[in-house]
mmCIF file of C-alpha atoms in Angstrom:
data_model
loop_
_atom_site.group_PDB
_atom_site.id
_atom_site.type_symbol
_atom_site.label_atom_id
_atom_site.label_comp_id
_atom_site.label_asym_id
_atom_site.label_seq_id
_atom_site.Cartn_x
_atom_site.Cartn_y
_atom_site.Cartn_z
ATOM 1 C CA MET A 1 114.588 -61.425 -99.197
ATOM 2 C CA THR A 2 115.710 -59.458 -102.215
ATOM 3 C CA LEU A 3 113.540 -57.316 -104.468
ATOM 4 C CA LYS A 4 114.163 -59.816 -107.282
ATOM 5 C CA GLU A 5 112.805 -62.676 -105.124
ATOM 6 C CA ILE A 6 109.738 -60.605 -104.180
ATOM 7 C CA LEU A 7 109.041 -59.813 -107.836
ATOM 8 C CA GLU A 8 109.404 -63.514 -108.705
ATOM 9 C CA LEU A 9 106.819 -64.360 -106.021
ATOM 10 C CA ILE A 10 104.436 -61.774 -107.477
ATOM 11 C CA ASP A 11 104.879 -63.327 -110.938
ATOM 12 C CA LYS A 12 104.249 -66.835 -109.562
ATOM 13 C CA VAL A 13 101.065 -65.746 -107.762
ATOM 14 C CA SER A 14 99.887 -63.927 -110.884
ATOM 15 C CA SER A 15 100.496 -66.861 -113.208
ATOM 16 C CA SER A 16 99.111 -69.533 -110.848
ATOM 17 C CA GLY A 17 95.789 -67.783 -110.184
ATOM 18 C CA ILE A 18 95.911 -68.352 -106.412
ATOM 19 C CA SER A 19 94.114 -65.747 -104.328
ATOM 20 C CA SER A 20 96.742 -65.081 -101.652
ATOM 21 C CA LEU A 21 100.228 -66.044 -100.490
ATOM 22 C CA GLU A 22 102.057 -65.337 -97.241
ATOM 23 C CA VAL A 23 105.779 -66.047 -96.867
ATOM 24 C CA GLU A 24 107.910 -65.640 -93.763
ATOM 25 C CA ARG A 25 111.652 -65.729 -94.208
ATOM 26 C CA ALA A 26 114.606 -64.370 -92.223
ATOM 27 C CA GLY A 27 112.405 -62.313 -89.907
ATOM 28 C CA MET A 28 110.348 -60.749 -92.710
ATOM 29 C CA ARG A 29 106.734 -61.568 -93.539
ATOM 30 C CA ILE A 30 105.310 -60.806 -96.986
ATOM 31 C CA ARG A 31 101.648 -61.116 -97.980
ATOM 32 C CA ILE A 32 100.691 -61.083 -101.650
ATOM 33 C CA LYS A 33 97.028 -60.929 -102.580
ATOM 34 C CA GLY A 34 96.112 -61.987 -106.087
ATOM 35 C CA LYS A 35 93.104 -60.882 -108.099
ATOM 36 C CA LYS A 36 91.373 -62.212 -111.147
ATOM 37 C CA SER A 37 93.143 -59.562 -113.194
ATOM 38 C CA PRO A 38 96.942 -59.553 -113.631
ATOM 39 C CA SER A 39 97.357 -56.644 -111.208
ATOM 40 C CA MET A 40 98.853 -57.735 -107.884
ATOM 41 C CA ALA A 41 99.331 -55.994 -104.549
ATOM 42 C CA VAL A 42 101.983 -56.773 -101.999
ATOM 43 C CA LEU A 43 100.242 -55.728 -98.812
ATOM 44 C CA ALA A 44 103.189 -55.363 -96.481
ATOM 45 C CA ALA A 45 106.607 -56.732 -95.735
ATOM 46 C CA GLN A 46 107.094 -56.451 -92.014
ATOM 47 C CA PRO A 47 108.770 -58.241 -89.148
ATOM 48 C CA PRO A 48 106.482 -60.853 -87.594
ATOM 49 C CA GLY A 49 104.918 -60.403 -84.201
ATOM 50 C CA PRO A 50 103.247 -57.589 -82.280
ATOM 51 C CA ALA A 51 105.771 -54.881 -83.208
ATOM 52 C CA GLN A 52 104.144 -54.051 -86.535
ATOM 53 C CA ALA A 53 104.395 -50.285 -86.090
ATOM 54 C CA TYR A 54 107.729 -50.210 -87.911
ATOM 55 C CA SER A 55 107.688 -51.730 -91.352
ATOM 56 C CA THR A 56 110.998 -52.789 -92.911
ATOM 57 C CA SER A 57 109.728 -52.194 -96.424
ATOM 58 C CA THR A 58 106.405 -51.720 -98.117
ATOM 59 C CA ILE A 59 105.591 -52.251 -101.765
ATOM 60 C CA GLN A 60 102.161 -51.376 -102.993
ATOM 61 C CA GLN A 61 100.629 -51.159 -106.418
ATOM 62 C CA GLU A 62 97.745 -48.709 -106.312
ATOM 63 C CA ARG A 63 94.421 -49.710 -107.788
ATOM 64 C CA ALA A 64 91.096 -47.955 -107.960
ATOM 65 C CA PRO A 65 88.966 -48.898 -104.939
ATOM 66 C CA GLN A 66 86.036 -51.141 -105.692
ATOM 67 C CA ALA A 67 82.700 -50.976 -103.945
ATOM 68 C CA PRO A 68 81.942 -54.151 -101.990
ATOM 69 C CA ALA A 69 79.450 -56.482 -103.594
ATOM 70 C CA PRO A 70 76.057 -56.462 -101.922
ATOM 71 C CA GLU A 71 75.787 -59.386 -99.531
ATOM 72 C CA THR A 72 72.672 -61.490 -99.710
ATOM 73 C CA GLY A 73 71.185 -63.760 -97.106
ATOM 74 C CA GLU A 74 73.216 -62.248 -94.288
ATOM 75 C CA GLU A 75 71.677 -60.738 -91.193
ATOM 76 C CA PRO A 76 72.259 -57.009 -90.639
ATOM 77 C CA VAL A 77 75.131 -55.985 -88.394
ATOM 78 C CA ASP A 78 74.628 -53.550 -85.519
ATOM 79 C CA PRO A 79 76.533 -50.383 -86.544
ATOM 80 C CA SER A 80 78.084 -50.097 -83.064
ATOM 81 C CA TRP A 81 79.788 -53.494 -83.434
ATOM 82 C CA HIS A 82 83.446 -53.642 -84.413
ATOM 83 C CA ILE A 83 84.069 -56.284 -87.090
ATOM 84 C CA ILE A 84 87.336 -58.238 -87.048
ATOM 85 C CA THR A 85 88.244 -59.647 -90.457
ATOM 86 C CA SER A 86 90.713 -62.285 -91.580
ATOM 87 C CA PRO A 87 94.137 -60.843 -92.436
ATOM 88 C CA ILE A 88 94.995 -63.907 -94.553
ATOM 89 C CA VAL A 89 93.503 -66.779 -96.517
ATOM 90 C CA GLY A 90 93.466 -70.006 -94.540
ATOM 91 C CA THR A 91 91.507 -72.331 -92.292
ATOM 92 C CA PHE A 92 89.700 -70.909 -89.245
ATOM 93 C CA TYR A 93 90.110 -72.694 -85.911
ATOM 94 C CA ARG A 94 88.374 -71.706 -82.658
ATOM 95 C CA THR A 95 90.678 -73.891 -80.519
ATOM 96 C CA PRO A 96 94.466 -74.262 -80.226
ATOM 97 C CA ASN A 97 94.086 -78.047 -80.742
ATOM 98 C CA PRO A 98 91.173 -80.474 -81.219
ATOM 99 C CA GLU A 99 91.032 -81.449 -77.511
ATOM 100 C CA SER A 100 91.016 -77.870 -76.137
ATOM 101 C CA ASP A 101 88.190 -75.497 -75.288
ATOM 102 C CA PRO A 102 87.559 -72.582 -77.697
ATOM 103 C CA PHE A 103 89.619 -69.428 -77.217
ATOM 104 C CA ILE A 104 86.371 -67.449 -76.898
ATOM 105 C CA SER A 105 82.611 -67.911 -77.210
ATOM 106 C CA PRO A 106 79.773 -65.475 -77.914
ATOM 107 C CA GLY A 107 79.143 -63.389 -74.796
ATOM 108 C CA ASP A 108 82.765 -63.573 -73.572
ATOM 109 C CA ARG A 109 84.539 -60.333 -72.652
ATOM 110 C CA VAL A 110 87.830 -59.791 -74.508
ATOM 111 C CA GLU A 111 90.589 -57.256 -74.042
ATOM 112 C CA LYS A 112 92.773 -55.689 -76.709
ATOM 113 C CA GLY A 113 95.426 -58.282 -77.611
ATOM 114 C CA SER A 114 93.365 -61.319 -76.522
ATOM 115 C CA VAL A 115 93.748 -64.310 -78.853
ATOM 116 C CA LEU A 116 90.423 -64.956 -80.604
ATOM 117 C CA CYS A 117 91.269 -67.792 -82.979
ATOM 118 C CA ILE A 118 93.902 -69.328 -85.225
ATOM 119 C CA VAL A 119 93.974 -69.077 -89.006
ATOM 120 C CA GLU A 120 96.176 -71.767 -90.536
ATOM 121 C CA ALA A 121 97.884 -70.764 -93.761
ATOM 122 C CA MET A 122 100.464 -72.972 -95.461
ATOM 123 C CA LYS A 123 100.950 -75.016 -92.263
ATOM 124 C CA LEU A 124 101.650 -71.847 -90.250
ATOM 125 C CA MET A 125 99.328 -71.234 -87.308
ATOM 126 C CA ASN A 126 98.558 -67.503 -87.126
ATOM 127 C CA GLU A 127 96.959 -66.276 -83.899
ATOM 128 C CA ILE A 128 94.337 -63.601 -84.552
ATOM 129 C CA GLU A 129 94.125 -61.081 -81.714
ATOM 130 C CA SER A 130 91.411 -58.619 -80.798
ATOM 131 C CA ASP A 131 92.238 -55.019 -81.654
ATOM 132 C CA ARG A 132 89.486 -53.729 -79.330
ATOM 133 C CA ALA A 133 88.110 -54.530 -75.897
ATOM 134 C CA GLY A 134 84.473 -55.571 -75.673
ATOM 135 C CA VAL A 135 82.058 -58.485 -75.668
ATOM 136 C CA VAL A 136 82.022 -61.073 -78.462
ATOM 137 C CA ALA A 137 78.658 -60.559 -80.147
ATOM 138 C CA LYS A 138 79.025 -62.980 -83.075
ATOM 139 C CA ILE A 139 81.438 -65.545 -84.491
ATOM 140 C CA TYR A 140 80.921 -65.795 -88.249
ATOM 141 C CA PRO A 141 82.861 -68.878 -89.542
ATOM 142 C CA GLN A 142 82.500 -72.430 -88.251
ATOM 143 C CA ASN A 143 85.479 -74.304 -86.793
ATOM 144 C CA GLY A 144 87.596 -75.778 -89.609
ATOM 145 C CA GLN A 145 85.979 -73.588 -92.272
ATOM 146 C CA PRO A 146 88.168 -71.972 -94.976
ATOM 147 C CA VAL A 147 88.257 -68.158 -94.791
ATOM 148 C CA GLU A 148 89.287 -65.557 -97.346
ATOM 149 C CA TYR A 149 91.268 -62.372 -96.864
ATOM 150 C CA GLY A 150 88.953 -59.678 -95.482
ATOM 151 C CA GLU A 151 86.180 -62.122 -94.548
ATOM 152 C CA LYS A 152 84.306 -61.362 -91.306
ATOM 153 C CA LEU A 153 85.486 -63.441 -88.342
ATOM 154 C CA PHE A 154 84.066 -61.745 -85.240
ATOM 155 C CA ALA A 155 81.731 -58.924 -84.201
ATOM 156 C CA ILE A 156 82.826 -57.198 -80.984
ATOM 157 C CA GLN A 157 80.313 -55.105 -79.067
ATOM 158 C CA PRO A 158 82.082 -52.216 -77.265
#
């Protein structure tokens, strides 16, 4: 993917008002997160899969950090829990297909790299893996529920 094509994608996301876009092409994955303002951020262009330590190219537009909005109606989270958030916008699925058992349930022990769920984005099924070992304390979204980038998916108790 050329720089010109990446810039065209940024312009399309900006003008369409969509919140996020992920494109995978020729071994490169690009995530673009849109905001209400015209400023856009390309999060990372990297080869797909577990070998994300080496990035082929990264383009970022720096913005001032914003304080998170206070959440209302949500139960407090134990500070020792590790929260796993959605890396993309999509639909949350607890099972690999409708007839299967869930990947995990509250109380299950998971290891680093264990598949926790699938987030479907643009007909691509993205497996979300645990980045810590521990016990699943809480599963936030319901099966089939839309999730946003950065939204809480799981709480892992070390």
